[in-house]
mmCIF file of C-alpha atoms in Angstrom:
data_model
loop_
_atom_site.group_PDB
_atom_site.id
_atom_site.type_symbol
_atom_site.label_atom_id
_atom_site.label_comp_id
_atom_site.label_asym_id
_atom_site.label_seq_id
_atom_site.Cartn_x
_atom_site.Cartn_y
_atom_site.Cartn_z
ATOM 1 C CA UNK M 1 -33.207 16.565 -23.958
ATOM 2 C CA UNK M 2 -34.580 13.402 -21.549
ATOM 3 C CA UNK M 3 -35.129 11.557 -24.076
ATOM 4 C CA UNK M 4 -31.460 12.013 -25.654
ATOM 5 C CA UNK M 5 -29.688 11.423 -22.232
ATOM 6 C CA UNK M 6 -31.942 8.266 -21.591
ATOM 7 C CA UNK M 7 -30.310 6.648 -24.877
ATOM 8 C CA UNK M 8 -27.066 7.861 -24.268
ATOM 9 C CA UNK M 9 -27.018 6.368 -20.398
ATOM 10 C CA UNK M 10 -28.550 2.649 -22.280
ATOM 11 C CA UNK M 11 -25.385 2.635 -24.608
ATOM 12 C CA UNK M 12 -23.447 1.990 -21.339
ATOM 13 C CA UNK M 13 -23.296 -1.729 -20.128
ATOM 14 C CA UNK M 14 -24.784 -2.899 -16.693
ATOM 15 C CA UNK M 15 -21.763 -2.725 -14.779
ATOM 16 C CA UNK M 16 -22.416 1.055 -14.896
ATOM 17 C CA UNK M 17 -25.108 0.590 -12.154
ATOM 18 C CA UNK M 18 -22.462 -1.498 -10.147
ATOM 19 C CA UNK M 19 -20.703 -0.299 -7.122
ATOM 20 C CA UNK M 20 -17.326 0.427 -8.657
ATOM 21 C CA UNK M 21 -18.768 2.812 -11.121
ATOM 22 C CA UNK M 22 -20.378 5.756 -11.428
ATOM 23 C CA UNK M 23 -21.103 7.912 -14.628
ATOM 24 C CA UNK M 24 -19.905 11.335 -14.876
ATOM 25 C CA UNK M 25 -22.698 13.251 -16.647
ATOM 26 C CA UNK M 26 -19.973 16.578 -17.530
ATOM 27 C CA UNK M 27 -18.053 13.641 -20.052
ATOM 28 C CA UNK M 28 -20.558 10.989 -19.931
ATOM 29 C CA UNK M 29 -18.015 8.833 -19.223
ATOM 30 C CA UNK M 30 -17.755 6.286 -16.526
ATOM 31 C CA UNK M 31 -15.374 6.457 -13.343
ATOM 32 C CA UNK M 32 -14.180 3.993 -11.484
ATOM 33 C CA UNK M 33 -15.168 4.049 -7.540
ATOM 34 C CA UNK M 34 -12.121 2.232 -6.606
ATOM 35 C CA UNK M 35 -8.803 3.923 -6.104
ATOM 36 C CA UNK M 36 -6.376 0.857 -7.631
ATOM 37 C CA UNK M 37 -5.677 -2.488 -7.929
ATOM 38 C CA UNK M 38 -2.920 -5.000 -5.711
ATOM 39 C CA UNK M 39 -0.887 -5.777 -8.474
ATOM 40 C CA UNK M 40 1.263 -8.148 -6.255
ATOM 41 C CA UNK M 41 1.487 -9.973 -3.051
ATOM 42 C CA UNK M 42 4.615 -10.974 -1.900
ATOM 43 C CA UNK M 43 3.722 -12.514 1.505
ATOM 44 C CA UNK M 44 0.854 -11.306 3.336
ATOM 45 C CA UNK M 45 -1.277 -7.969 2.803
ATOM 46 C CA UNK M 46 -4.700 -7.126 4.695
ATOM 47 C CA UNK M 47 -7.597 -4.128 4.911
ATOM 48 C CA UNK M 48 -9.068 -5.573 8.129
ATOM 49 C CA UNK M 49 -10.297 -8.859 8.033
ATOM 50 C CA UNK M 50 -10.064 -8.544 4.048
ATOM 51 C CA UNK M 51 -6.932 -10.628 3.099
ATOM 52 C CA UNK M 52 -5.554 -8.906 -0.348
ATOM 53 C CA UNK M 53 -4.649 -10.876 -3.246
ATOM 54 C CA UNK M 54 -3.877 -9.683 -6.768
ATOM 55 C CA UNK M 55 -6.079 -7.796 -8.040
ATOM 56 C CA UNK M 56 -8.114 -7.412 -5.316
ATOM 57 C CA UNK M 57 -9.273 -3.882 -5.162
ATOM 58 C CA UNK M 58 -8.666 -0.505 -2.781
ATOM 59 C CA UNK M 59 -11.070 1.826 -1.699
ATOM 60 C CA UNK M 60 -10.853 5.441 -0.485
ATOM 61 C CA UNK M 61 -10.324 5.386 3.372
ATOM 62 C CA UNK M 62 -9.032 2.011 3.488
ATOM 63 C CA UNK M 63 -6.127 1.270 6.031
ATOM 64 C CA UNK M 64 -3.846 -1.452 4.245
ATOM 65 C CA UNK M 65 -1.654 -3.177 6.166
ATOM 66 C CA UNK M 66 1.471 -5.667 5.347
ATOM 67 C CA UNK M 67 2.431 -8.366 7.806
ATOM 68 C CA UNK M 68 6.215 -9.666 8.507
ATOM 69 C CA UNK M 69 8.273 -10.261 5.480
ATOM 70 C CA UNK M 70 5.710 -9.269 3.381
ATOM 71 C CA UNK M 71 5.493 -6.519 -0.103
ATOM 72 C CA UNK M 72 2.888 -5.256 -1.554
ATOM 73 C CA UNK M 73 2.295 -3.061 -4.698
ATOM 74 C CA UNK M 74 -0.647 -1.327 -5.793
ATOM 75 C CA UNK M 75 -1.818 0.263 -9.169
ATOM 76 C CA UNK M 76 -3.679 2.808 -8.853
ATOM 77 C CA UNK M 77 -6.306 3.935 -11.232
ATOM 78 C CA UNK M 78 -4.135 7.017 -12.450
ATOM 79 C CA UNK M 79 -1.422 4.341 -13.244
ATOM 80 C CA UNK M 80 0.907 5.682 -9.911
ATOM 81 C CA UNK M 81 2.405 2.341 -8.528
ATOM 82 C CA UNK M 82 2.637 2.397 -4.824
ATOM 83 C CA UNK M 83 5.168 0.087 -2.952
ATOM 84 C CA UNK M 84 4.913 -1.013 0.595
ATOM 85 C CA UNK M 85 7.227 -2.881 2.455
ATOM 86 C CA UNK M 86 6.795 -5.243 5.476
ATOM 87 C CA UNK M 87 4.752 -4.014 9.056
ATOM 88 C CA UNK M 88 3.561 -0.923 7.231
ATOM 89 C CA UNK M 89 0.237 1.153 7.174
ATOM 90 C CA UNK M 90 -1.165 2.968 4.653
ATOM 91 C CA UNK M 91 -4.019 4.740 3.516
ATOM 92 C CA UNK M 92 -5.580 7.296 0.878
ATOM 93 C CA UNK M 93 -7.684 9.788 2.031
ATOM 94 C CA UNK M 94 -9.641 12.387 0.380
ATOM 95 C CA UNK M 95 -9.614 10.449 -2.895
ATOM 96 C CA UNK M 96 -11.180 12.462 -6.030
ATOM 97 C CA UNK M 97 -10.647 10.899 -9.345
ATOM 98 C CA UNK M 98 -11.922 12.655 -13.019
ATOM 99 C CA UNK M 99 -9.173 12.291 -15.232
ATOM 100 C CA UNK M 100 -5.791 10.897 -15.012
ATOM 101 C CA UNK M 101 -4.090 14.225 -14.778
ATOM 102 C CA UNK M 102 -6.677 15.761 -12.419
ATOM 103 C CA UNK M 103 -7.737 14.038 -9.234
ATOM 104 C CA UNK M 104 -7.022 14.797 -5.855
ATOM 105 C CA UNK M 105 -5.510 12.133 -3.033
ATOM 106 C CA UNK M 106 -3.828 12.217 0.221
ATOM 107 C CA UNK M 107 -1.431 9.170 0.628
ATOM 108 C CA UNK M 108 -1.124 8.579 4.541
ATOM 109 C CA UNK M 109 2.216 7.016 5.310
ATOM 110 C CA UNK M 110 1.206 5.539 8.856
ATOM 111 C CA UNK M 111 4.577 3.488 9.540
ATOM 112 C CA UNK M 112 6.583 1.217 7.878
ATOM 113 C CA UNK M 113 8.259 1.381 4.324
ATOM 114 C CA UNK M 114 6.487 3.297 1.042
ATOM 115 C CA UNK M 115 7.586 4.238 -2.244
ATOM 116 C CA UNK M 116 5.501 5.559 -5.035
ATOM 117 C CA UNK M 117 6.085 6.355 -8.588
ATOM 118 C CA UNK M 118 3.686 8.866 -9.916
ATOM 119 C CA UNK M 119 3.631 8.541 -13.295
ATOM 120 C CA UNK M 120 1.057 10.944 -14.488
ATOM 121 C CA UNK M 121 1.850 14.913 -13.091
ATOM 122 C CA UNK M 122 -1.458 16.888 -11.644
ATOM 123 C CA UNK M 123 -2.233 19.832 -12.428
ATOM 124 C CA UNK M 124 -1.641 21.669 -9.457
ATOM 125 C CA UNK M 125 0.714 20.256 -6.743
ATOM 126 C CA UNK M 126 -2.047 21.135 -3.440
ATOM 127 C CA UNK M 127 -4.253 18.289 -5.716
ATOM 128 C CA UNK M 128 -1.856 14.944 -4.011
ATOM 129 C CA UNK M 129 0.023 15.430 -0.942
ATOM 130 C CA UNK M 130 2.242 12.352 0.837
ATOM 131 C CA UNK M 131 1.342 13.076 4.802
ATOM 132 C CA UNK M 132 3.413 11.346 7.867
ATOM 133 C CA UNK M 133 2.638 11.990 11.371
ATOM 134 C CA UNK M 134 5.873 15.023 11.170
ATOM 135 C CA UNK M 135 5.217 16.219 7.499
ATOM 136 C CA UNK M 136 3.301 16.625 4.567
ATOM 137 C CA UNK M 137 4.332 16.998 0.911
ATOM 138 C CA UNK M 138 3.212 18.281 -1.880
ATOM 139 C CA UNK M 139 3.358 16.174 -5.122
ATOM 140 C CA UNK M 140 3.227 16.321 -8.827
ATOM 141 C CA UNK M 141 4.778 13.673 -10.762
ATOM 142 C CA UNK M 142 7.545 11.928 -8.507
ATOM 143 C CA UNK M 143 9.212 9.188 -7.723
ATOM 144 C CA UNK M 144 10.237 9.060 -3.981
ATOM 145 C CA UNK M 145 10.490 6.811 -0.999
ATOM 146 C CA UNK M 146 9.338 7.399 2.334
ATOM 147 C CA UNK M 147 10.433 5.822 5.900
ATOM 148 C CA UNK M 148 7.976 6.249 9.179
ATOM 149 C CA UNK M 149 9.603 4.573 12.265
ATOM 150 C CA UNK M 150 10.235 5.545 15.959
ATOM 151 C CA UNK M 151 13.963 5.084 17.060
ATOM 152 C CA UNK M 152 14.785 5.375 20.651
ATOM 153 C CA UNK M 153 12.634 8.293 21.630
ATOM 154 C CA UNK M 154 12.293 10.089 18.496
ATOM 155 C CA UNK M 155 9.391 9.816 15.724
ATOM 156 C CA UNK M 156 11.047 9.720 12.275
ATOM 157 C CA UNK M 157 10.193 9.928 8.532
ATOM 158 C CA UNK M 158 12.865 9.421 6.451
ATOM 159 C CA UNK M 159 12.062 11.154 2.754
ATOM 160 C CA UNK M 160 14.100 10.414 -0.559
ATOM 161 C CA UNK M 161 13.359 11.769 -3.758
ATOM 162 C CA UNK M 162 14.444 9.685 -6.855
ATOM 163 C CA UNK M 163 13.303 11.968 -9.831
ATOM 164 C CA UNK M 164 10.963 15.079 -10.073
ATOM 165 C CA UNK M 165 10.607 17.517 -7.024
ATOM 166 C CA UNK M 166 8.422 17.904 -3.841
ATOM 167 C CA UNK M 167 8.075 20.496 -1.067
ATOM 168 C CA UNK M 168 8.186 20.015 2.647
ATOM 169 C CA UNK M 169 5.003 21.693 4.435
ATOM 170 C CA UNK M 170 2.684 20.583 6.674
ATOM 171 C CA UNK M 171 3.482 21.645 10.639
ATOM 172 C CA UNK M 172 6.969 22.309 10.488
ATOM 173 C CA UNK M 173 9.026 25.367 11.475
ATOM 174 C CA UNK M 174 9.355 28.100 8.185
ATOM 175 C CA UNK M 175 13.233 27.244 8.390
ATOM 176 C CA UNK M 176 12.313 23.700 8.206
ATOM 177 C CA UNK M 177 10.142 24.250 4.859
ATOM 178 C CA UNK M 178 12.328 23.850 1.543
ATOM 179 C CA UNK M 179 11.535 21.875 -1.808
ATOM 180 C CA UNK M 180 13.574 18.653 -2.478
ATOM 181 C CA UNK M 181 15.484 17.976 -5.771
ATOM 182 C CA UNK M 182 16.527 15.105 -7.597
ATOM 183 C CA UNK M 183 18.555 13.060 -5.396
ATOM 184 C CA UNK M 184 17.771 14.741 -2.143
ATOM 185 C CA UNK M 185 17.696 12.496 1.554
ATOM 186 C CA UNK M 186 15.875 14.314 4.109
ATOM 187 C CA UNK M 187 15.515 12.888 8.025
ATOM 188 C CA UNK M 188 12.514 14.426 10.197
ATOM 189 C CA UNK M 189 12.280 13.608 14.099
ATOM 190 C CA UNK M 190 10.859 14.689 16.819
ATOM 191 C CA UNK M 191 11.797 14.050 20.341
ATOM 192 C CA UNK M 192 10.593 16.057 23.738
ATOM 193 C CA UNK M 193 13.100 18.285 22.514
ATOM 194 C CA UNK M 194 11.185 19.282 19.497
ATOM 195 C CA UNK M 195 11.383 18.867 15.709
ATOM 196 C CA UNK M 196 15.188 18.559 13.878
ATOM 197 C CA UNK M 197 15.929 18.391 10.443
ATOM 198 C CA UNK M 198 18.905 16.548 8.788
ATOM 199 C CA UNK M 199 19.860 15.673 4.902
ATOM 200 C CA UNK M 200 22.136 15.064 2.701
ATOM 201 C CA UNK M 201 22.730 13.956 -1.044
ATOM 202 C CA UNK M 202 22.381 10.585 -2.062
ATOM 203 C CA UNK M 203 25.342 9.145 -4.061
ATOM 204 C CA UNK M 204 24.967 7.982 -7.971
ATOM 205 C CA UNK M 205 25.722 4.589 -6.403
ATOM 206 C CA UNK M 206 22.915 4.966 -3.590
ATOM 207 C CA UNK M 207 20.626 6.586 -6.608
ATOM 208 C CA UNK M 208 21.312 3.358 -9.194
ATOM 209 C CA UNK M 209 21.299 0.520 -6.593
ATOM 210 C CA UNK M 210 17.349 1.983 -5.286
ATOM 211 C CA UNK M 211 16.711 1.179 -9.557
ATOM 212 C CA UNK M 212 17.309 -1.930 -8.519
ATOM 213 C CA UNK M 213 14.550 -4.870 -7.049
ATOM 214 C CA UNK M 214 14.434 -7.209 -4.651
ATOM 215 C CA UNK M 215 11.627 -9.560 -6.113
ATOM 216 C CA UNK M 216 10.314 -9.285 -9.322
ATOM 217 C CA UNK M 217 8.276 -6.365 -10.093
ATOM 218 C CA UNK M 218 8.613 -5.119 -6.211
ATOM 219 C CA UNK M 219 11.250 -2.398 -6.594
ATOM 220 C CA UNK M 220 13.865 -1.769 -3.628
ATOM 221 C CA UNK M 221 12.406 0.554 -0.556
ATOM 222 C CA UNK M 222 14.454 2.786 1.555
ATOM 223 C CA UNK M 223 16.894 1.327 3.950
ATOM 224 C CA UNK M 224 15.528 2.148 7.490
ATOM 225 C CA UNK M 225 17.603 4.159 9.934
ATOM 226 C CA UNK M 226 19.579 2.480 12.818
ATOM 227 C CA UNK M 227 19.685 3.643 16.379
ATOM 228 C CA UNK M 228 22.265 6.170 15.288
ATOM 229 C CA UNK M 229 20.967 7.593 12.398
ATOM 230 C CA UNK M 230 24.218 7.103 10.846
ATOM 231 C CA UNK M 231 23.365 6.630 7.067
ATOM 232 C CA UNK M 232 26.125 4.777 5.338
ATOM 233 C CA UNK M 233 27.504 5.174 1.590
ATOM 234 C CA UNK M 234 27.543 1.649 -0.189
ATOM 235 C CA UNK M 235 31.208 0.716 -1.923
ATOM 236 C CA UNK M 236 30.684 0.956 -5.494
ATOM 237 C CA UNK M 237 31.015 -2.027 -7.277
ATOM 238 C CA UNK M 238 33.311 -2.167 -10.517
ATOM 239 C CA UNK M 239 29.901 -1.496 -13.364
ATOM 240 C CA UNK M 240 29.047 2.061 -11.560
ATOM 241 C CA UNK M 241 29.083 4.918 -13.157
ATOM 242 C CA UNK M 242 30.811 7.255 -11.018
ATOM 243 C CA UNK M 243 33.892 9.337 -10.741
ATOM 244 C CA UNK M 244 37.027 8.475 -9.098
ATOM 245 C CA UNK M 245 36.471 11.265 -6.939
ATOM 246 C CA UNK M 246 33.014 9.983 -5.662
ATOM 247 C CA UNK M 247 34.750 6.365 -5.299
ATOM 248 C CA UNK M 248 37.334 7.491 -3.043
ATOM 249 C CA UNK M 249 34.994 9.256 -1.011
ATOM 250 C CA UNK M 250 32.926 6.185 -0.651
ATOM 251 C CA UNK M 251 35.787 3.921 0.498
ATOM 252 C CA UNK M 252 37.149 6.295 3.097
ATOM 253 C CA UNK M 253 33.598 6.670 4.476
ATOM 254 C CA UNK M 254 33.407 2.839 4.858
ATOM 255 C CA UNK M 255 36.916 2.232 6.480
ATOM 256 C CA UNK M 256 36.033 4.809 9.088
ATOM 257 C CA UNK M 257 34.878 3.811 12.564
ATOM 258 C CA UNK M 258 31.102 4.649 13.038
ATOM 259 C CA UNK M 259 30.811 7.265 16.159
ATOM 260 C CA UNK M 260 30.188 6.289 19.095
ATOM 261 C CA UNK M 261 27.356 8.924 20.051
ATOM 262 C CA UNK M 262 24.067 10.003 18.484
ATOM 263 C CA UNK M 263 25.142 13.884 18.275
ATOM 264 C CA UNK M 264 28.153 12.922 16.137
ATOM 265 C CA UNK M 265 26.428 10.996 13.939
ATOM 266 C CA UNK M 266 23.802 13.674 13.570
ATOM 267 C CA UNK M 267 26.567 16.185 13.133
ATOM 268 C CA UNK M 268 28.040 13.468 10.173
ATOM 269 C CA UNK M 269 24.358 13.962 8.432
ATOM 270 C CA UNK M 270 23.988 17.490 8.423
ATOM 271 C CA UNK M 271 26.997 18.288 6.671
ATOM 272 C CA UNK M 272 27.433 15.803 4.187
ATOM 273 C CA UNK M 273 24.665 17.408 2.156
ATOM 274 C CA UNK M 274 27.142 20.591 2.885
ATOM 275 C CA UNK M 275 30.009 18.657 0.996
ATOM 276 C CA UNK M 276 28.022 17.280 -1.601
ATOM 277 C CA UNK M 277 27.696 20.643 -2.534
ATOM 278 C CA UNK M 278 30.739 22.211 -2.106
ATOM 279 C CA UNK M 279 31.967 19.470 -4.356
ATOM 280 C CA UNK M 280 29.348 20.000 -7.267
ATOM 281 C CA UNK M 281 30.671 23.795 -7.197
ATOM 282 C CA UNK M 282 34.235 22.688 -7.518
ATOM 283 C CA UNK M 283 33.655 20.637 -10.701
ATOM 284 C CA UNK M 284 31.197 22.997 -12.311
#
């Protein structure tokens, strides 16, 4: 048996021995150490002192960090692309990799802008979790985009889902808990007061124009809350896809004065969600 594992290990090149590889002896196959690659650098990205460049490597534990102005995308080894806009930190922790479909990762949104677009499910959603400083979320194959900021006195993260599904854990309240569907917008803060949630349902035109990018291969993040929270439906232009219905809706919503206080604009977010579906009753 020694002898037939000795020959097996000497079929694999050098590089096996090299830091960013280690052999699995279950599948005799070899794993990568690293976590991903920077795939592109639009501006300026950094792990310390390290200044990233394309293909420049992540490890587990790693704080990344974008400066002013700056995007950054990073393939990771399971083929999920991760996003990050300008001033944002971001880690992984607890990084496990065997197979594409089975590995286990915490992505640490610190602050800033992040979107990720897991392309390969897991097997179990407790295996990848997204994790802010208000909220964690369990993952399986997803495409969302996530928002950590402080406005005024309040700590936000800002969570909207693009395609697949993902459930809201972590610290909050049981009433606060819920899993979030396809075109779901969900606003987390906490203030001295406590923790409040807010959402709504993203419009086909909000949906299609966050398809869109705003450099080449660095796809669009999510807009990041004003002062007032207020979050405001785009006019559709004359291509969309949507109904007349939706398009009237959209107008009025634009022609109408923003409110002049914070509790009326958080009363405006709450219940559009409400409408939304009211509305999607109506026409079923």
């Amino acid at each position: 048996m020694f002898i037939m594992c000795s020959l097996h290990l000497a079929l694999f090149p050098s590089f096996a021995l090299d830091k960013d590889w280690i052999l699995d002896p279950k599948t005799s196959t070899l794993i990568p150490k690293y976590l991903g690659k920077v795939k592109v650098v639009d501006g300026k990205a950094s792990i310390g002192d390290r200044e990233l460049k394309k293909g420049s490597k992540i490890y587990n534990n790693e704080l990344v960090q974008t400066s002013e102005k700056s995007h950054l995308v990073i393939e990771m080894i399971d083929l999920t692309l991760i996003t990050l806009g300008p001033l944002s930190d971001f880690k992984v922790d607890n990084w496990s990799y065997r197979t594409k479909n089975d590995r286990d990762a915490e992505f640490s949104v610190i602050k800033g802008q992040w979107r990720a677009f897991i392309r390969s499910k897991a097997k179990d959603e407790d295996q990848l979790k997204i994790k802010t400083n208000l909220v964690s979320m369990g993952i399986r194959g997803t495409e969302l985009m996530v928002n950590v900021n402080k406005i005024e006195d309040k700590e936000v993260t800002q969570v909207a889902l693009l395609s697949g599904h993902i459930h809201l854990e972590g610290d909050l309240p049981k009433n606060m808990k819920r899993d979030m569907k396809n075109g779901d917008y969900a606003v987390i803060g906490k203030s001295s007061k406590g923790l409040e949630l807010h959402e709504r349902i993203m419009s086909p035109l909000e949906m299609k124009s966050y398809k869109e990018f705003v450099a080449p291969e660095v796809p669009r993040l999510l807009e990041p809350l004003t002062g007032n929270f207020a979050l405001k439906e785009k006019v559709p232009p004359e291509h969309a896809q949507i109904d007349d219905d939706q398009v009237s809706k959209t107008k009025i919503n634009n022609k109408a004065a923003p409110p002049k206080s914070l509790e009326e604009n958080l009363e405006i977010l709450n219940t559009t969600r409400e409408e939304n579906l009211k509305s999607d009753e109506i026409k079923k």
